[in-house]
Coordinates of C-alpha atoms in Angstrom, one line a residue:
M67 CA 85.3 123.2 129.4
T68 CA 86.2 119.5 130.0
Q69 CA 85.5 117.4 133.0
T70 CA 87.6 117.9 136.2
P71 CA 87.9 115.6 139.2
T72 CA 86.6 118.3 141.6
L73 CA 83.8 120.1 139.8
N74 CA 80.3 118.7 138.9
R75 CA 78.6 120.5 136.0
R76 CA 74.8 120.0 135.7
I77 CA 72.4 121.3 133.1
V78 CA 69.0 121.8 134.7
L79 CA 65.5 122.7 133.4
N80 CA 65.5 126.5 133.8
A81 CA 62.0 127.2 132.2
R82 CA 59.3 125.3 130.5
P83 CA 59.4 125.8 126.7
N84 CA 56.6 127.6 124.9
G85 CA 56.9 125.9 121.6
A86 CA 60.4 125.0 120.5
P87 CA 63.0 125.0 123.3
T88 CA 65.4 127.9 123.5
A89 CA 68.8 128.3 125.2
Q90 CA 67.0 130.1 128.1
D91 CA 65.1 126.9 129.0
F92 CA 68.4 125.4 130.2
R93 CA 70.8 126.5 132.9
M94 CA 74.3 125.3 133.7
E95 CA 75.1 124.9 137.4
H96 CA 78.4 124.1 139.1
G97 CA 78.9 122.2 142.4
E98 CA 81.1 119.9 144.2
V99 CA 81.5 116.3 143.2
P100 CA 79.2 114.2 145.4
Q101 CA 80.7 111.5 147.7
P102 CA 79.2 108.0 147.8
G103 CA 77.8 106.7 151.0
P104 CA 77.3 103.1 152.1
G105 CA 75.9 101.0 149.2
Q106 CA 76.4 103.8 146.6
V107 CA 78.7 104.4 143.7
L108 CA 80.1 107.6 142.2
L109 CA 79.6 107.7 138.5
R110 CA 81.5 109.9 136.0
T111 CA 79.5 110.4 132.8
L112 CA 81.2 109.5 129.6
Y113 CA 78.3 109.5 127.1
L114 CA 74.9 111.1 127.2
S115 CA 72.0 110.1 125.0
L116 CA 69.8 112.8 123.5
D117 CA 66.3 111.6 122.5
P118 CA 63.1 113.2 121.4
Y119 CA 61.1 112.0 124.5
M120 CA 63.0 114.6 126.6
R121 CA 60.9 117.4 125.0
G122 CA 57.8 115.9 126.6
R123 CA 59.4 115.6 130.0
M124 CA 60.2 119.4 129.9
S125 CA 56.4 120.1 129.7
D126 CA 54.1 119.9 132.7
A127 CA 51.3 118.3 130.6
A128 CA 50.0 114.9 131.8
S129 CA 51.9 112.1 130.1
Y130 CA 53.1 108.5 130.7
A131 CA 56.0 109.8 132.8
T132 CA 56.3 112.4 135.6
P133 CA 57.4 115.8 134.2
M134 CA 60.7 117.3 135.3
A135 CA 60.4 120.0 137.9
L136 CA 62.0 123.3 137.3
G137 CA 65.6 123.1 138.6
D138 CA 65.8 119.3 138.0
V139 CA 68.8 117.9 136.1
M140 CA 67.7 117.2 132.6
V141 CA 66.9 113.5 132.2
G142 CA 68.9 111.2 129.9
G143 CA 70.4 107.8 129.5
T144 CA 74.2 107.6 130.1
V145 CA 77.2 105.5 129.9
S146 CA 79.4 106.1 133.0
R147 CA 82.5 104.9 134.6
V148 CA 82.5 103.9 138.3
E149 CA 84.9 106.3 140.0
H150 CA 84.4 105.1 143.6
S151 CA 82.3 102.3 144.9
A152 CA 80.8 101.4 148.2
H153 CA 78.6 98.8 146.5
A154 CA 79.6 95.2 146.4
G155 CA 78.1 94.8 142.9
F156 CA 80.2 97.4 141.1
D157 CA 84.0 97.7 141.0
P158 CA 85.8 101.0 140.4
G159 CA 86.6 101.4 136.7
A160 CA 83.6 99.4 135.5
L161 CA 81.4 100.9 132.7
V162 CA 77.7 101.0 133.4
V163 CA 74.6 102.1 131.6
G164 CA 72.1 104.1 133.6
A165 CA 70.2 107.4 133.6
A166 CA 72.4 109.9 135.3
G167 CA 71.1 112.8 133.1
W168 CA 72.9 115.9 131.9
Q169 CA 75.7 116.1 134.4
D170 CA 79.4 115.1 134.9
Y171 CA 79.0 113.1 138.1
S172 CA 76.1 111.4 139.9
L173 CA 75.5 108.9 142.8
A174 CA 73.6 105.7 142.4
D175 CA 72.6 102.8 144.6
G176 CA 72.8 100.2 141.9
E177 CA 69.2 100.2 140.9
G178 CA 68.8 100.6 137.2
L179 CA 72.5 100.2 136.5
N180 CA 73.7 97.6 134.0
A181 CA 77.3 96.7 133.6
L182 CA 78.8 96.7 130.1
Y183 CA 81.0 93.9 128.8
P184 CA 84.6 94.6 129.9
G185 CA 86.6 95.8 126.9
D186 CA 83.5 96.8 124.8
P187 CA 85.1 98.8 121.9
H188 CA 81.8 100.8 121.4
P189 CA 80.3 101.6 124.7
S190 CA 78.2 104.4 123.3
R191 CA 76.2 101.9 121.3
A192 CA 74.5 100.9 124.6
L193 CA 72.6 104.2 124.2
G194 CA 71.5 103.6 120.6
V195 CA 71.2 100.4 118.6
L196 CA 71.9 98.2 121.7
G197 CA 69.9 100.4 124.0
M198 CA 66.5 102.0 124.3
P199 CA 66.2 103.2 120.6
G200 CA 67.2 99.8 119.3
F201 CA 64.8 98.1 121.7
T202 CA 62.0 100.5 120.6
A203 CA 62.6 99.6 116.9
Y204 CA 62.8 95.9 117.6
M205 CA 59.6 95.5 119.7
G206 CA 57.5 98.1 117.8
L207 CA 58.2 96.5 114.5
L208 CA 58.2 92.8 115.4
D209 CA 55.4 92.7 118.1
I210 CA 53.0 95.4 116.8
G211 CA 54.0 95.6 113.1
Q212 CA 54.4 91.9 112.6
P213 CA 56.0 92.2 109.2
V214 CA 55.7 89.3 106.7
A215 CA 58.1 88.6 103.9
G216 CA 57.1 90.4 100.7
E217 CA 55.1 93.1 102.5
T218 CA 56.0 96.8 102.2
V219 CA 57.2 98.5 105.3
V220 CA 57.5 102.3 105.5
V221 CA 59.4 104.1 108.3
A222 CA 59.8 107.9 108.9
A223 CA 62.9 109.5 110.3
A224 CA 64.7 106.6 108.5
S225 CA 68.2 107.7 109.2
G226 CA 67.6 108.3 112.9
A227 CA 68.4 106.1 115.8
V228 CA 65.0 104.2 115.8
G229 CA 64.0 104.4 112.1
S230 CA 67.4 103.1 110.8
V231 CA 67.1 100.0 112.9
V232 CA 63.4 99.5 112.0
G233 CA 64.2 99.5 108.3
Q234 CA 67.2 97.2 108.6
V235 CA 65.3 94.6 110.6
A236 CA 62.4 94.7 108.2
R237 CA 64.8 94.0 105.4
L238 CA 66.1 91.0 107.4
K239 CA 62.5 89.8 107.5
G240 CA 62.3 89.9 103.7
C241 CA 60.2 93.0 103.3
R242 CA 60.3 95.8 100.8
V243 CA 61.4 98.8 102.9
V244 CA 60.8 102.5 102.0
G245 CA 62.3 105.2 104.2
I246 CA 61.3 108.8 104.7
A247 CA 64.1 111.2 105.6
G248 CA 65.0 114.9 105.5
G249 CA 67.4 115.7 102.6
N250 CA 69.2 114.0 99.8
E251 CA 72.2 113.1 101.9
K252 CA 70.2 111.2 104.4
C253 CA 68.2 109.5 101.7
R254 CA 71.3 108.3 99.9
Y255 CA 72.7 106.9 103.1
V256 CA 69.5 105.1 103.9
V257 CA 69.5 103.4 100.5
N258 CA 73.2 102.9 99.8
E259 CA 74.5 102.1 103.2
L260 CA 71.5 100.7 105.1
G261 CA 70.0 98.8 102.2
F262 CA 66.5 100.2 102.1
D263 CA 64.8 99.8 98.7
D264 CA 63.9 103.4 98.4
C265 CA 63.8 106.6 100.4
I266 CA 61.7 109.7 100.0
D267 CA 62.8 113.2 100.9
H268 CA 60.1 114.8 103.0
L269 CA 61.6 118.3 102.4
A270 CA 61.1 118.0 98.7
E271 CA 58.0 119.2 96.8
G272 CA 55.7 116.4 95.7
M273 CA 56.6 114.1 98.6
P274 CA 53.1 112.4 98.7
N275 CA 53.3 111.5 95.0
A276 CA 56.9 110.3 95.4
L277 CA 55.8 108.1 98.3
A278 CA 52.9 106.7 96.4
A279 CA 55.2 105.9 93.4
A280 CA 57.6 104.1 95.8
C281 CA 54.8 102.0 97.2
P282 CA 53.0 100.6 94.2
A283 CA 51.5 97.8 96.3
G284 CA 50.5 100.1 99.1
I285 CA 51.8 100.1 102.7
D286 CA 51.4 97.1 105.0
V287 CA 53.4 98.4 108.0
Y288 CA 54.0 102.0 108.8
F289 CA 56.3 102.7 111.7
E290 CA 55.2 106.1 113.1
N291 CA 57.6 108.3 114.9
V292 CA 57.0 111.7 113.1
G293 CA 53.3 112.4 112.4
G294 CA 52.3 115.6 110.7
E295 CA 52.5 115.9 107.0
V296 CA 54.3 112.6 106.7
F297 CA 51.4 110.7 108.2
D298 CA 49.0 112.7 105.9
A299 CA 50.9 111.2 102.9
V300 CA 51.0 107.7 104.3
L301 CA 47.3 107.5 105.3
P302 CA 45.7 107.0 101.8
L303 CA 48.3 104.3 100.9
L304 CA 47.6 102.0 103.9
N305 CA 46.4 98.6 102.9
T306 CA 43.6 96.6 104.4
R307 CA 44.8 95.0 107.7
S308 CA 47.9 97.2 107.8
R309 CA 49.7 97.8 111.1
I310 CA 50.9 101.1 112.6
P311 CA 53.2 101.0 115.6
V312 CA 53.3 104.5 117.2
C313 CA 56.4 105.3 119.2
G314 CA 56.6 109.1 118.7
L315 CA 55.2 112.2 116.9
I316 CA 58.2 114.5 116.8
A317 CA 56.5 116.8 114.2
G318 CA 54.1 118.0 116.9
Y319 CA 56.4 118.0 120.0
N320 CA 56.8 121.8 119.9
A321 CA 53.3 122.6 118.9
T322 CA 51.3 124.9 121.1
T323 CA 48.0 124.6 119.2
L324 CA 46.3 122.1 116.9
P325 CA 47.6 122.2 113.3
A326 CA 45.8 124.4 110.9
G327 CA 43.5 122.9 108.3
P328 CA 40.4 120.7 108.3
D329 CA 39.7 118.3 111.1
R330 CA 41.2 115.0 109.9
L331 CA 39.9 112.8 112.8
G332 CA 36.9 111.6 110.8
L333 CA 39.0 110.6 107.9
L334 CA 41.4 108.7 110.2
E335 CA 38.7 106.9 112.0
A336 CA 36.9 105.9 108.8
T337 CA 40.2 104.6 107.3
L338 CA 41.0 102.6 110.4
L339 CA 37.5 101.1 110.3
K340 CA 37.0 100.3 106.7
K341 CA 40.5 98.9 106.3
R342 CA 40.6 97.1 109.7
I343 CA 43.9 98.8 110.5
R344 CA 45.7 98.2 113.7
M345 CA 47.2 101.4 115.2
Q346 CA 48.9 101.0 118.6
G347 CA 51.0 103.2 120.7
F348 CA 53.6 101.7 123.1
I349 CA 56.1 102.6 125.8
T350 CA 59.0 100.3 125.3
M351 CA 60.3 99.5 128.8
A352 CA 56.8 99.7 130.4
D353 CA 55.3 97.3 127.8
Y354 CA 58.2 95.1 126.9
G355 CA 60.8 95.3 129.7
S356 CA 60.5 91.5 130.3
R357 CA 61.7 90.8 126.8
W358 CA 65.0 92.8 127.0
N359 CA 67.2 89.7 126.8
E360 CA 65.5 88.5 123.7
F361 CA 66.2 91.9 122.0
A362 CA 69.7 92.2 123.3
G363 CA 70.7 88.7 122.1
A364 CA 69.3 89.2 118.6
M365 CA 70.5 92.7 118.1
R366 CA 74.0 92.1 119.4
E367 CA 74.4 89.3 116.9
W368 CA 73.0 91.3 114.0
V369 CA 75.4 94.2 114.8
R370 CA 78.3 91.8 115.2
E371 CA 77.6 90.3 111.8
E372 CA 77.0 93.8 110.3
K373 CA 73.5 92.9 109.3
V374 CA 72.5 96.0 111.2
K375 CA 74.8 99.0 110.6
V376 CA 75.3 101.8 113.0
R377 CA 75.8 105.6 112.6
E378 CA 76.4 107.9 115.5
D379 CA 76.3 111.7 115.5
I380 CA 78.6 112.5 118.4
V381 CA 78.9 116.0 119.9
F382 CA 81.7 116.7 122.4
G383 CA 81.1 118.7 125.6
L384 CA 78.3 118.9 128.1
E385 CA 77.9 122.6 127.4
N386 CA 76.9 121.8 123.8
A387 CA 74.0 119.5 124.8
P388 CA 71.3 122.1 124.7
D389 CA 72.1 123.2 121.2
A390 CA 72.5 119.6 120.0
F391 CA 69.1 118.8 121.6
M392 CA 67.4 121.7 119.9
G393 CA 68.9 120.8 116.6
M394 CA 67.7 117.2 116.9
L395 CA 64.1 118.5 117.2
Q396 CA 64.7 120.3 113.9
G397 CA 66.2 117.3 112.2
R398 CA 69.8 118.5 112.2
N399 CA 71.3 115.3 113.6
F400 CA 72.4 112.5 111.3
G401 CA 72.3 109.2 113.2
K402 CA 72.0 108.5 116.9
L403 CA 72.7 111.7 118.7
I404 CA 75.2 111.4 121.6
V405 CA 77.1 113.9 123.7
Q406 CA 80.5 112.7 124.7
L407 CA 81.5 114.4 128.0
A408 CA 84.9 112.9 128.4
Y409 CA 87.5 110.6 126.9
E410 CA 87.4 107.1 128.5

């Protein structure tokens, strides 16, 4: 079903997942299109971003952000068109970036909305390389990773929205870049299209040995967004004074218990100590919001000059968002995952 001017579809949190999310954890609701009051705008969602952090928001465990309540509209970044405006700062027809979530229509008072450049031929990129994922890659790599020309940078989920940007920026800084991705097709893309020096398939047998062979001088920067067995393979290859920006641990997002096997905490702590390794987590907007303009100016220029290439995995239809989201957590997406709700 496509958008209509009179019906507002919303996908809400129906139940908290126990392990991997299922279709029963989501519920589609239908209602009237809301009407803007004084100082408000009515937004029609065109593009919805699907990102791993949403899995954490579905849980009621303590975290850096307030969990969604049952019945809440699923959270998510959006590109929307202003349908009606009672706000002096936004004209009807303008495209804006915000956080309307998984629904066709929403009201906003202007806070948190940012207008896109008129005539932007790729508005969906504001949810990926020119949005939060790109900002995450830029700040995590450059501020925490601090790559130096000639060093080896390794990034997991290398074909994804964050990892693909990390690797390309590291190459711009003169580093040797090794990606880790799931499957031969993704690895070929990372090397042949994005310009990584090598890419290791984490689904293949012998991944730790293959990673070691690809990093003969060890690893100076590891951009962590996966965890699990990938980090186990990385840990013994880390060099003295290496840096580990930690932006996500998708391998464990659906876990309900600690992973089986020996306790690795002692090994991790000993490695961090002996090699004086810097391992730092970060929350992009909370920690670096004041540097948005720095990122936006640099990344927009790199994309314009095709020094940073972009791949989007676009799914059409709000009703397909739950399945696409569940697939993303299993690694089925190829590139920045976006749901297109309507044609512009």
